[in-house]
mmCIF file with all atom_site columns, N, CA and C in Angstrom:
data_model
loop_
_atom_site.group_PDB
_atom_site.id
_atom_site.type_symbol
_atom_site.label_atom_id
_atom_site.label_alt_id
_atom_site.label_comp_id
_atom_site.label_asym_id
_atom_site.label_entity_id
_atom_site.label_seq_id
_atom_site.pdbx_PDB_ins_code
_atom_site.Cartn_x
_atom_site.Cartn_y
_atom_site.Cartn_z
_atom_site.occupancy
_atom_site.B_iso_or_equiv
_atom_site.pdbx_formal_charge
_atom_site.auth_seq_id
_atom_site.auth_comp_id
_atom_site.auth_asym_id
_atom_site.auth_atom_id
_atom_site.pdbx_PDB_model_num
ATOM 1   N N  . ILE A 1 1  ? 264.692 98.530  49.358 1.00 92.00 ? 4  ILE A N  1
ATOM 2   C CA . ILE A 1 1  ? 265.241 97.606  50.265 1.00 92.00 ? 4  ILE A CA 1
ATOM 3   C C  . ILE A 1 1  ? 264.936 96.016  49.489 1.00 92.00 ? 4  ILE A C  1
ATOM 4   N N  . GLY A 1 2  ? 265.735 95.139  49.646 1.00 92.00 ? 5  GLY A N  1
ATOM 5   C CA . GLY A 1 2  ? 265.493 93.766  49.420 1.00 92.00 ? 5  GLY A CA 1
ATOM 6   C C  . GLY A 1 2  ? 263.970 93.301  49.646 1.00 92.00 ? 5  GLY A C  1
ATOM 7   N N  . GLY A 1 3  ? 263.360 92.409  49.112 1.00 92.00 ? 6  GLY A N  1
ATOM 8   C CA . GLY A 1 3  ? 261.801 91.877  49.547 1.00 92.00 ? 6  GLY A CA 1
ATOM 9   C C  . GLY A 1 3  ? 261.888 90.827  50.257 1.00 92.00 ? 6  GLY A C  1
ATOM 10  N N  . ASP A 1 4  ? 263.325 90.237  50.651 1.00 92.00 ? 7  ASP A N  1
ATOM 11  C CA . ASP A 1 4  ? 263.404 89.158  51.664 1.00 92.00 ? 7  ASP A CA 1
ATOM 12  C C  . ASP A 1 4  ? 263.468 89.679  53.067 1.00 92.00 ? 7  ASP A C  1
ATOM 13  N N  . PRO A 1 5  ? 262.569 89.421  53.927 1.00 90.00 ? 8  PRO A N  1
ATOM 14  C CA . PRO A 1 5  ? 262.449 90.053  55.368 1.00 90.00 ? 8  PRO A CA 1
ATOM 15  C C  . PRO A 1 5  ? 263.538 89.490  56.203 1.00 90.00 ? 8  PRO A C  1
ATOM 16  N N  . MET A 1 6  ? 264.029 88.496  55.783 1.00 92.00 ? 9  MET A N  1
ATOM 17  C CA . MET A 1 6  ? 265.117 87.908  56.776 1.00 92.00 ? 9  MET A CA 1
ATOM 18  C C  . MET A 1 6  ? 266.571 88.430  55.905 1.00 92.00 ? 9  MET A C  1
ATOM 19  N N  . HIS A 1 7  ? 266.586 89.100  54.905 1.00 93.00 ? 10 HIS A N  1
ATOM 20  C CA . HIS A 1 7  ? 267.809 89.649  54.360 1.00 93.00 ? 10 HIS A CA 1
ATOM 21  C C  . HIS A 1 7  ? 267.622 90.676  53.355 1.00 93.00 ? 10 HIS A C  1
ATOM 22  N N  . PHE A 1 8  ? 267.169 91.969  53.962 1.00 91.00 ? 11 PHE A N  1
ATOM 23  C CA . PHE A 1 8  ? 267.019 93.220  53.282 1.00 91.00 ? 11 PHE A CA 1
ATOM 24  C C  . PHE A 1 8  ? 267.924 93.408  52.589 1.00 91.00 ? 11 PHE A C  1
ATOM 25  N N  . GLU A 1 9  ? 269.267 93.278  53.029 1.00 92.00 ? 12 GLU A N  1
ATOM 26  C CA . GLU A 1 9  ? 270.317 94.042  52.443 1.00 92.00 ? 12 GLU A CA 1
ATOM 27  C C  . GLU A 1 9  ? 270.576 93.202  50.839 1.00 92.00 ? 12 GLU A C  1
ATOM 28  N N  . GLU A 1 10 ? 269.882 92.098  50.557 1.00 94.00 ? 13 GLU A N  1
ATOM 29  C CA . GLU A 1 10 ? 270.014 91.489  49.332 1.00 94.00 ? 13 GLU A CA 1
ATOM 30  C C  . GLU A 1 10 ? 269.073 92.211  48.315 1.00 94.00 ? 13 GLU A C  1
ATOM 31  N N  . PHE A 1 11 ? 269.723 93.187  47.467 1.00 93.00 ? 14 PHE A N  1
ATOM 32  C CA . PHE A 1 11 ? 268.714 93.984  46.732 1.00 93.00 ? 14 PHE A CA 1
ATOM 33  C C  . PHE A 1 11 ? 269.307 93.441  45.091 1.00 93.00 ? 14 PHE A C  1
ATOM 34  N N  . GLY A 1 12 ? 268.150 92.754  44.709 1.00 93.00 ? 15 GLY A N  1
ATOM 35  C CA . GLY A 1 12 ? 268.443 92.327  43.206 1.00 93.00 ? 15 GLY A CA 1
ATOM 36  C C  . GLY A 1 12 ? 267.732 93.073  41.986 1.00 93.00 ? 15 GLY A C  1
ATOM 37  N N  . ALA A 1 13 ? 268.131 94.460  41.911 1.00 96.00 ? 16 ALA A N  1
ATOM 38  C CA . ALA A 1 13 ? 267.635 95.286  41.063 1.00 96.00 ? 16 ALA A CA 1
ATOM 39  C C  . ALA A 1 13 ? 268.568 96.459  40.732 1.00 96.00 ? 16 ALA A C  1
ATOM 40  N N  . GLU A 1 14 ? 268.143 97.203  39.638 1.00 97.00 ? 17 GLU A N  1
ATOM 41  C CA . GLU A 1 14 ? 268.958 98.364  39.296 1.00 97.00 ? 17 GLU A CA 1
ATOM 42  C C  . GLU A 1 14 ? 268.017 99.450  38.938 1.00 97.00 ? 17 GLU A C  1
ATOM 43  N N  . VAL A 1 15 ? 268.353 100.524 39.778 1.00 96.00 ? 18 VAL A N  1
ATOM 44  C CA . VAL A 1 15 ? 267.037 101.500 39.746 1.00 96.00 ? 18 VAL A CA 1
ATOM 45  C C  . VAL A 1 15 ? 267.780 103.157 39.482 1.00 96.00 ? 18 VAL A C  1
ATOM 46  N N  . GLU A 1 16 ? 267.425 103.698 38.307 1.00 97.00 ? 19 GLU A N  1
ATOM 47  C CA . GLU A 1 16 ? 268.143 104.963 37.962 1.00 97.00 ? 19 GLU A CA 1
ATOM 48  C C  . GLU A 1 16 ? 266.914 106.288 38.850 1.00 97.00 ? 19 GLU A C  1
ATOM 49  N N  . PHE A 1 17 ? 267.836 106.984 39.423 1.00 96.00 ? 20 PHE A N  1
ATOM 50  C CA . PHE A 1 17 ? 267.059 108.075 40.090 1.00 96.00 ? 20 PHE A CA 1
ATOM 51  C C  . PHE A 1 17 ? 267.712 109.442 39.853 1.00 96.00 ? 20 PHE A C  1
ATOM 52  N N  . VAL A 1 18 ? 266.806 110.314 39.444 1.00 96.00 ? 21 VAL A N  1
ATOM 53  C CA . VAL A 1 18 ? 267.227 111.663 38.922 1.00 96.00 ? 21 VAL A CA 1
ATOM 54  C C  . VAL A 1 18 ? 266.959 112.790 39.835 1.00 96.00 ? 21 VAL A C  1
ATOM 55  N N  . MET A 1 19 ? 268.059 113.472 40.238 1.00 96.00 ? 22 MET A N  1
ATOM 56  C CA . MET A 1 19 ? 267.677 114.694 41.135 1.00 96.00 ? 22 MET A CA 1
ATOM 57  C C  . MET A 1 19 ? 268.365 115.927 40.494 1.00 96.00 ? 22 MET A C  1
ATOM 58  N N  . GLY A 1 20 ? 267.623 117.002 40.451 1.00 94.00 ? 23 GLY A N  1
ATOM 59  C CA . GLY A 1 20 ? 267.894 118.136 40.062 1.00 94.00 ? 23 GLY A CA 1
ATOM 60  C C  . GLY A 1 20 ? 267.208 118.558 38.566 1.00 94.00 ? 23 GLY A C  1
ATOM 61  N N  . GLU A 1 21 ? 267.554 119.441 37.834 1.00 91.00 ? 24 GLU A N  1
ATOM 62  C CA . GLU A 1 21 ? 266.889 119.862 36.516 1.00 91.00 ? 24 GLU A CA 1
ATOM 63  C C  . GLU A 1 21 ? 267.980 120.538 35.563 1.00 91.00 ? 24 GLU A C  1
ATOM 64  N N  . GLY A 1 22 ? 267.529 120.212 34.510 1.00 91.00 ? 25 GLY A N  1
ATOM 65  C CA . GLY A 1 22 ? 268.465 120.826 33.398 1.00 91.00 ? 25 GLY A CA 1
ATOM 66  C C  . GLY A 1 22 ? 269.817 120.373 33.360 1.00 91.00 ? 25 GLY A C  1
ATOM 67  N N  . ASP A 1 23 ? 270.968 121.003 33.097 1.00 93.00 ? 26 ASP A N  1
ATOM 68  C CA . ASP A 1 23 ? 272.196 120.869 33.024 1.00 93.00 ? 26 ASP A CA 1
ATOM 69  C C  . ASP A 1 23 ? 272.548 120.136 34.549 1.00 93.00 ? 26 ASP A C  1
ATOM 70  N N  . GLU A 1 24 ? 272.176 120.793 35.481 1.00 93.00 ? 27 GLU A N  1
ATOM 71  C CA . GLU A 1 24 ? 272.578 120.364 36.792 1.00 93.00 ? 27 GLU A CA 1
ATOM 72  C C  . GLU A 1 24 ? 271.857 119.063 37.485 1.00 93.00 ? 27 GLU A C  1
ATOM 73  N N  . ALA A 1 25 ? 271.120 118.452 36.635 1.00 95.00 ? 28 ALA A N  1
ATOM 74  C CA . ALA A 1 25 ? 270.481 117.094 36.970 1.00 95.00 ? 28 ALA A CA 1
ATOM 75  C C  . ALA A 1 25 ? 271.628 116.169 37.003 1.00 95.00 ? 28 ALA A C  1
ATOM 76  N N  . GLU A 1 26 ? 271.492 115.069 38.100 1.00 96.00 ? 29 GLU A N  1
ATOM 77  C CA . GLU A 1 26 ? 272.439 114.351 38.343 1.00 96.00 ? 29 GLU A CA 1
ATOM 78  C C  . GLU A 1 26 ? 271.528 113.087 38.243 1.00 96.00 ? 29 GLU A C  1
ATOM 79  N N  . THR A 1 27 ? 272.175 111.829 37.513 1.00 97.00 ? 30 THR A N  1
ATOM 80  C CA . THR A 1 27 ? 271.506 110.699 37.706 1.00 97.00 ? 30 THR A CA 1
ATOM 81  C C  . THR A 1 27 ? 272.301 109.471 38.612 1.00 97.00 ? 30 THR A C  1
ATOM 82  N N  . TYR A 1 28 ? 271.541 108.856 39.508 1.00 96.00 ? 31 TYR A N  1
ATOM 83  C CA . TYR A 1 28 ? 272.276 108.141 40.579 1.00 96.00 ? 31 TYR A CA 1
ATOM 84  C C  . TYR A 1 28 ? 271.780 106.726 40.027 1.00 96.00 ? 31 TYR A C  1
ATOM 85  N N  . VAL A 1 29 ? 272.536 105.507 40.148 1.00 97.00 ? 32 VAL A N  1
ATOM 86  C CA . VAL A 1 29 ? 272.237 104.180 39.746 1.00 97.00 ? 32 VAL A CA 1
ATOM 87  C C  . VAL A 1 29 ? 272.208 103.481 41.056 1.00 97.00 ? 32 VAL A C  1
ATOM 88  N N  . ILE A 1 30 ? 271.240 103.109 41.443 1.00 96.00 ? 33 ILE A N  1
ATOM 89  C CA . ILE A 1 30 ? 270.951 102.311 42.770 1.00 96.00 ? 33 ILE A CA 1
ATOM 90  C C  . ILE A 1 30 ? 271.085 100.728 42.618 1.00 96.00 ? 33 ILE A C  1
ATOM 91  N N  . THR A 1 31 ? 272.057 100.259 43.173 1.00 96.00 ? 34 THR A N  1
ATOM 92  C CA . THR A 1 31 ? 272.001 98.535  42.900 1.00 96.00 ? 34 THR A CA 1
ATOM 93  C C  . THR A 1 31 ? 272.260 98.050  44.230 1.00 96.00 ? 34 THR A C  1
ATOM 94  N N  . GLU A 1 32 ? 272.245 98.730  45.343 1.00 95.00 ? 35 GLU A N  1
ATOM 95  C CA . GLU A 1 32 ? 272.060 97.828  46.834 1.00 95.00 ? 35 GLU A CA 1
ATOM 96  C C  . GLU A 1 32 ? 270.996 98.584  47.535 1.00 95.00 ? 35 GLU A C  1
ATOM 97  N N  . THR A 1 33 ? 270.648 97.999  48.656 1.00 94.00 ? 36 THR A N  1
ATOM 98  C CA . THR A 1 33 ? 269.731 98.589  49.534 1.00 94.00 ? 36 THR A CA 1
ATOM 99  C C  . THR A 1 33 ? 270.084 99.966  49.850 1.00 94.00 ? 36 THR A C  1
ATOM 100 N N  . THR A 1 34 ? 269.228 100.916 49.845 1.00 92.00 ? 37 THR A N  1
ATOM 101 C CA . THR A 1 34 ? 269.600 102.418 49.797 1.00 92.00 ? 37 THR A CA 1
ATOM 102 C C  . THR A 1 34 ? 268.441 103.227 50.366 1.00 92.00 ? 37 THR A C  1
ATOM 103 N N  . TRP A 1 35 ? 268.941 104.250 51.122 1.00 91.00 ? 38 TRP A N  1
ATOM 104 C CA . TRP A 1 35 ? 268.014 105.401 51.671 1.00 91.00 ? 38 TRP A CA 1
ATOM 105 C C  . TRP A 1 35 ? 268.302 106.626 50.997 1.00 91.00 ? 38 TRP A C  1
ATOM 106 N N  . VAL A 1 36 ? 267.571 107.447 50.465 1.00 93.00 ? 39 VAL A N  1
ATOM 107 C CA . VAL A 1 36 ? 267.847 108.516 49.674 1.00 93.00 ? 39 VAL A CA 1
ATOM 108 C C  . VAL A 1 36 ? 266.817 109.781 50.429 1.00 93.00 ? 39 VAL A C  1
ATOM 109 N N  . TYR A 1 37 ? 267.982 110.714 50.768 1.00 91.00 ? 40 TYR A N  1
ATOM 110 C CA . TYR A 1 37 ? 267.440 112.031 51.407 1.00 91.00 ? 40 TYR A CA 1
ATOM 111 C C  . TYR A 1 37 ? 267.420 113.121 50.347 1.00 91.00 ? 40 TYR A C  1
ATOM 112 N N  . VAL A 1 38 ? 266.248 113.709 50.164 1.00 91.00 ? 41 VAL A N  1
ATOM 113 C CA . VAL A 1 38 ? 265.907 114.682 48.929 1.00 91.00 ? 41 VAL A CA 1
ATOM 114 C C  . VAL A 1 38 ? 265.570 115.975 49.702 1.00 91.00 ? 41 VAL A C  1
ATOM 115 N N  . PRO A 1 39 ? 266.574 117.086 49.690 1.00 89.00 ? 42 PRO A N  1
ATOM 116 C CA . PRO A 1 39 ? 266.157 118.229 50.367 1.00 89.00 ? 42 PRO A CA 1
ATOM 117 C C  . PRO A 1 39 ? 264.950 118.931 49.746 1.00 89.00 ? 42 PRO A C  1
ATOM 118 N N  . ALA A 1 40 ? 264.415 119.625 51.020 1.00 84.00 ? 43 ALA A N  1
ATOM 119 C CA . ALA A 1 40 ? 262.683 120.448 50.602 1.00 84.00 ? 43 ALA A CA 1
ATOM 120 C C  . ALA A 1 40 ? 263.348 121.072 49.105 1.00 84.00 ? 43 ALA A C  1
ATOM 121 N N  . GLY A 1 41 ? 262.423 121.064 48.113 1.00 85.00 ? 44 GLY A N  1
ATOM 122 C CA . GLY A 1 41 ? 262.586 122.046 47.081 1.00 85.00 ? 44 GLY A CA 1
ATOM 123 C C  . GLY A 1 41 ? 263.226 121.451 45.947 1.00 85.00 ? 44 GLY A C  1
ATOM 124 N N  . LEU A 1 42 ? 264.198 120.340 45.963 1.00 91.00 ? 45 LEU A N  1
ATOM 125 C CA . LEU A 1 42 ? 264.687 119.997 45.077 1.00 91.00 ? 45 LEU A CA 1
ATOM 126 C C  . LEU A 1 42 ? 263.769 118.945 44.087 1.00 91.00 ? 45 LEU A C  1
ATOM 127 N N  . LEU A 1 43 ? 263.989 119.463 42.863 1.00 91.00 ? 46 LEU A N  1
ATOM 128 C CA . LEU A 1 43 ? 263.250 118.555 41.880 1.00 91.00 ? 46 LEU A CA 1
ATOM 129 C C  . LEU A 1 43 ? 263.985 117.335 41.688 1.00 91.00 ? 46 LEU A C  1
ATOM 130 N N  . HIS A 1 44 ? 262.889 116.299 41.780 1.00 91.00 ? 47 HIS A N  1
ATOM 131 C CA . HIS A 1 44 ? 263.488 114.689 41.667 1.00 91.00 ? 47 HIS A CA 1
ATOM 132 C C  . HIS A 1 44 ? 262.458 113.923 40.813 1.00 91.00 ? 47 HIS A C  1
ATOM 133 N N  . CYS A 1 45 ? 262.887 113.012 40.312 1.00 89.00 ? 48 CYS A N  1
ATOM 134 C CA . CYS A 1 45 ? 262.406 111.897 39.496 1.00 89.00 ? 48 CYS A CA 1
ATOM 135 C C  . CYS A 1 45 ? 262.728 112.079 37.942 1.00 89.00 ? 48 CYS A C  1
ATOM 136 N N  . PRO A 1 46 ? 262.605 111.233 37.156 1.00 88.00 ? 49 PRO A N  1
ATOM 137 C CA . PRO A 1 46 ? 262.314 110.069 37.458 1.00 88.00 ? 49 PRO A CA 1
ATOM 138 C C  . PRO A 1 46 ? 262.789 109.175 37.973 1.00 88.00 ? 49 PRO A C  1
ATOM 139 N N  . LEU A 1 47 ? 262.085 107.939 38.641 1.00 91.00 ? 50 LEU A N  1
ATOM 140 C CA . LEU A 1 47 ? 262.750 107.050 39.294 1.00 91.00 ? 50 LEU A CA 1
ATOM 141 C C  . LEU A 1 47 ? 262.482 105.743 37.955 1.00 91.00 ? 50 LEU A C  1
ATOM 142 N N  . GLU A 1 48 ? 263.253 105.037 37.768 1.00 95.00 ? 51 GLU A N  1
ATOM 143 C CA . GLU A 1 48 ? 263.150 104.188 36.673 1.00 95.00 ? 51 GLU A CA 1
ATOM 144 C C  . GLU A 1 48 ? 263.550 102.981 36.908 1.00 95.00 ? 51 GLU A C  1
ATOM 145 N N  . PHE A 1 49 ? 262.991 102.081 37.139 1.00 95.00 ? 52 PHE A N  1
ATOM 146 C CA . PHE A 1 49 ? 263.465 100.528 37.391 1.00 95.00 ? 52 PHE A CA 1
ATOM 147 C C  . PHE A 1 49 ? 264.010 99.707  36.191 1.00 95.00 ? 52 PHE A C  1
ATOM 148 N N  . LYS A 1 50 ? 265.146 99.847  36.220 1.00 97.00 ? 53 LYS A N  1
ATOM 149 C CA . LYS A 1 50 ? 265.817 99.306  34.691 1.00 97.00 ? 53 LYS A CA 1
ATOM 150 C C  . LYS A 1 50 ? 265.686 97.604  34.845 1.00 97.00 ? 53 LYS A C  1
ATOM 151 N N  . LYS A 1 51 ? 266.330 97.104  36.085 1.00 96.00 ? 54 LYS A N  1
ATOM 152 C CA . LYS A 1 51 ? 266.274 95.531  36.156 1.00 96.00 ? 54 LYS A CA 1
ATOM 153 C C  . LYS A 1 51 ? 265.879 95.223  37.500 1.00 96.00 ? 54 LYS A C  1
ATOM 154 N N  . VAL A 1 52 ? 264.747 94.213  37.739 1.00 96.00 ? 55 VAL A N  1
ATOM 155 C CA . VAL A 1 52 ? 264.475 93.771  38.685 1.00 96.00 ? 55 VAL A CA 1
ATOM 156 C C  . VAL A 1 52 ? 264.313 92.238  38.958 1.00 96.00 ? 55 VAL A C  1
ATOM 157 N N  . ASP A 1 53 ? 265.571 91.543  39.358 1.00 95.00 ? 56 ASP A N  1
ATOM 158 C CA . ASP A 1 53 ? 265.915 90.054  39.213 1.00 95.00 ? 56 ASP A CA 1
ATOM 159 C C  . ASP A 1 53 ? 264.871 89.277  40.408 1.00 95.00 ? 56 ASP A C  1
ATOM 160 N N  . LYS A 1 54 ? 264.650 90.111  41.612 1.00 93.00 ? 57 LYS A N  1
ATOM 161 C CA . LYS A 1 54 ? 263.665 89.512  42.694 1.00 93.00 ? 57 LYS A CA 1
ATOM 162 C C  . LYS A 1 54 ? 263.140 90.424  43.371 1.00 93.00 ? 57 LYS A C  1
ATOM 163 N N  . PRO A 1 55 ? 262.106 90.279  44.169 1.00 93.00 ? 58 PRO A N  1
ATOM 164 C CA . PRO A 1 55 ? 261.309 91.280  44.815 1.00 93.00 ? 58 PRO A CA 1
ATOM 165 C C  . PRO A 1 55 ? 261.987 92.014  45.391 1.00 93.00 ? 58 PRO A C  1
ATOM 166 N N  . ILE A 1 56 ? 261.755 93.522  45.506 1.00 93.00 ? 59 ILE A N  1
ATOM 167 C CA . ILE A 1 56 ? 262.250 94.668  46.224 1.00 93.00 ? 59 ILE A CA 1
ATOM 168 C C  . ILE A 1 56 ? 261.047 95.464  46.715 1.00 93.00 ? 59 ILE A C  1
ATOM 169 N N  . MET A 1 57 ? 261.399 96.058  47.839 1.00 92.00 ? 60 MET A N  1
ATOM 170 C CA . MET A 1 57 ? 260.248 97.204  48.490 1.00 92.00 ? 60 MET A CA 1
ATOM 171 C C  . MET A 1 57 ? 260.665 98.621  48.229 1.00 92.00 ? 60 MET A C  1
ATOM 172 N N  . PHE A 1 58 ? 259.984 99.539  47.943 1.00 90.00 ? 61 PHE A N  1
ATOM 173 C CA . PHE A 1 58 ? 260.087 100.776 47.759 1.00 90.00 ? 61 PHE A CA 1
ATOM 174 C C  . PHE A 1 58 ? 259.048 101.470 48.629 1.00 90.00 ? 61 PHE A C  1
ATOM 175 N N  . GLY A 1 59 ? 259.568 102.549 49.463 1.00 87.00 ? 62 GLY A N  1
ATOM 176 C CA . GLY A 1 59 ? 258.579 103.262 50.007 1.00 87.00 ? 62 GLY A CA 1
ATOM 177 C C  . GLY A 1 59 ? 259.075 104.761 50.376 1.00 87.00 ? 62 GLY A C  1
ATOM 178 N N  . HIS A 1 60 ? 258.276 105.542 50.786 1.00 82.00 ? 63 HIS A N  1
ATOM 179 C CA . HIS A 1 60 ? 258.845 107.082 51.077 1.00 82.00 ? 63 HIS A CA 1
ATOM 180 C C  . HIS A 1 60 ? 258.379 107.224 52.377 1.00 82.00 ? 63 HIS A C  1
ATOM 181 N N  . ILE A 1 61 ? 259.103 108.059 53.096 1.00 82.00 ? 64 ILE A N  1
ATOM 182 C CA . ILE A 1 61 ? 258.973 108.810 54.646 1.00 82.00 ? 64 ILE A CA 1
ATOM 183 C C  . ILE A 1 61 ? 258.867 110.140 54.258 1.00 82.00 ? 64 ILE A C  1
ATOM 184 N N  . MET A 1 62 ? 258.069 111.016 54.841 1.00 78.00 ? 65 MET A N  1
ATOM 185 C CA . MET A 1 62 ? 258.136 112.403 54.990 1.00 78.00 ? 65 MET A CA 1
ATOM 186 C C  . MET A 1 62 ? 258.167 112.999 56.268 1.00 78.00 ? 65 MET A C  1
ATOM 187 N N  . PHE A 1 63 ? 259.185 113.740 56.596 1.00 79.00 ? 66 PHE A N  1
ATOM 188 C CA . PHE A 1 63 ? 259.106 114.496 57.807 1.00 79.00 ? 66 PHE A CA 1
ATOM 189 C C  . PHE A 1 63 ? 258.649 116.030 57.567 1.00 79.00 ? 66 PHE A C  1
ATOM 190 N N  . ALA A 1 64 ? 257.209 116.189 57.270 1.00 76.00 ? 67 ALA A N  1
ATOM 191 C CA . ALA A 1 64 ? 256.744 117.757 57.058 1.00 76.00 ? 67 ALA A CA 1
ATOM 192 C C  . ALA A 1 64 ? 255.412 117.751 57.629 1.00 76.00 ? 67 ALA A C  1
ATOM 193 N N  . PRO A 1 65 ? 255.251 119.039 57.845 1.00 80.00 ? 68 PRO A N  1
ATOM 194 C CA . PRO A 1 65 ? 253.785 119.226 58.545 1.00 80.00 ? 68 PRO A CA 1
ATOM 195 C C  . PRO A 1 65 ? 252.527 119.130 57.266 1.00 80.00 ? 68 PRO A C  1
ATOM 196 N N  . THR A 1 66 ? 253.215 119.438 56.032 1.00 79.00 ? 69 THR A N  1
ATOM 197 C CA . THR A 1 66 ? 252.105 119.376 55.130 1.00 79.00 ? 69 THR A CA 1
ATOM 198 C C  . THR A 1 66 ? 252.768 118.788 53.800 1.00 79.00 ? 69 THR A C  1
ATOM 199 N N  . PHE A 1 67 ? 252.117 118.287 52.829 1.00 74.00 ? 70 PHE A N  1
ATOM 200 C CA . PHE A 1 67 ? 252.398 117.739 51.579 1.00 74.00 ? 70 PHE A CA 1
ATOM 201 C C  . PHE A 1 67 ? 251.830 118.626 50.188 1.00 74.00 ? 70 PHE A C  1
ATOM 202 N N  . GLU A 1 68 ? 252.744 119.049 49.495 1.00 74.00 ? 71 GLU A N  1
ATOM 203 C CA . GLU A 1 68 ? 252.049 119.411 48.235 1.00 74.00 ? 71 GLU A CA 1
ATOM 204 C C  . GLU A 1 68 ? 252.931 118.747 47.028 1.00 74.00 ? 71 GLU A C  1
ATOM 205 N N  . SER A 1 69 ? 252.175 118.439 45.944 1.00 72.00 ? 72 SER A N  1
ATOM 206 C CA . SER A 1 69 ? 252.729 117.618 45.011 1.00 72.00 ? 72 SER A CA 1
ATOM 207 C C  . SER A 1 69 ? 252.622 118.586 43.710 1.00 72.00 ? 72 SER A C  1
ATOM 208 N N  . THR A 1 70 ? 253.544 118.674 42.804 1.00 71.00 ? 73 THR A N  1
ATOM 209 C CA . THR A 1 70 ? 253.466 119.420 41.479 1.00 71.00 ? 73 THR A CA 1
ATOM 210 C C  . THR A 1 70 ? 254.111 118.799 40.375 1.00 71.00 ? 73 THR A C  1
ATOM 211 N N  . ILE A 1 71 ? 253.283 118.290 39.232 1.00 72.00 ? 74 ILE A N  1
ATOM 212 C CA . ILE A 1 71 ? 253.878 117.598 38.034 1.00 72.00 ? 74 ILE A CA 1
ATOM 213 C C  . ILE A 1 71 ? 254.393 118.809 37.085 1.00 72.00 ? 74 ILE A C  1
ATOM 214 N N  . MET A 1 72 ? 255.757 118.975 36.580 1.00 70.00 ? 75 MET A N  1
ATOM 215 C CA . MET A 1 72 ? 255.913 119.998 36.054 1.00 70.00 ? 75 MET A CA 1
ATOM 216 C C  . MET A 1 72 ? 255.014 120.290 34.727 1.00 70.00 ? 75 MET A C  1
ATOM 217 N N  . GLY A 1 73 ? 254.576 121.465 34.413 1.00 66.00 ? 76 GLY A N  1
ATOM 218 C CA . GLY A 1 73 ? 253.838 121.725 33.346 1.00 66.00 ? 76 GLY A CA 1
ATOM 219 C C  . GLY A 1 73 ? 252.242 121.561 33.734 1.00 66.00 ? 76 GLY A C  1
ATOM 220 N N  . LYS A 1 74 ? 252.029 121.047 34.807 1.00 63.00 ? 77 LYS A N  1
ATOM 221 C CA . LYS A 1 74 ? 250.512 120.814 35.242 1.00 63.00 ? 77 LYS A CA 1
ATOM 222 C C  . LYS A 1 74 ? 250.246 121.613 36.565 1.00 63.00 ? 77 LYS A C  1
ATOM 223 N N  . LYS A 1 75 ? 248.937 121.770 36.877 1.00 58.00 ? 78 LYS A N  1
ATOM 224 C CA . LYS A 1 75 ? 248.424 122.250 38.296 1.00 58.00 ? 78 LYS A CA 1
ATOM 225 C C  . LYS A 1 75 ? 248.757 121.259 39.235 1.00 58.00 ? 78 LYS A C  1
ATOM 226 N N  . PRO A 1 76 ? 249.150 121.707 40.537 1.00 55.00 ? 79 PRO A N  1
ATOM 227 C CA . PRO A 1 76 ? 249.098 120.937 41.568 1.00 55.00 ? 79 PRO A CA 1
ATOM 228 C C  . PRO A 1 76 ? 247.882 120.345 42.075 1.00 55.00 ? 79 PRO A C  1
ATOM 229 N N  . PHE A 1 77 ? 247.954 119.121 42.404 1.00 51.00 ? 80 PHE A N  1
ATOM 230 C CA . PHE A 1 77 ? 246.680 118.565 43.081 1.00 51.00 ? 80 PHE A CA 1
ATOM 231 C C  . PHE A 1 77 ? 246.893 118.170 44.357 1.00 51.00 ? 80 PHE A C  1
#
């Protein structure tokens, strides 16, 4: 979301977000205030900030009883 608390809709950035893997991967270009839902088990990232013209805010919300993280090719932590 935009970094101005009085105008969250003013998003001054371009962000690329990849969801899926291999030939099935899809890249989304985010250029406006956006909420993204990622289904459980769907491989996602990288999240690449291509351009930031003014402050923005990024955060995540999880609705799950537990959290596990795995970096492809590495042991979970």
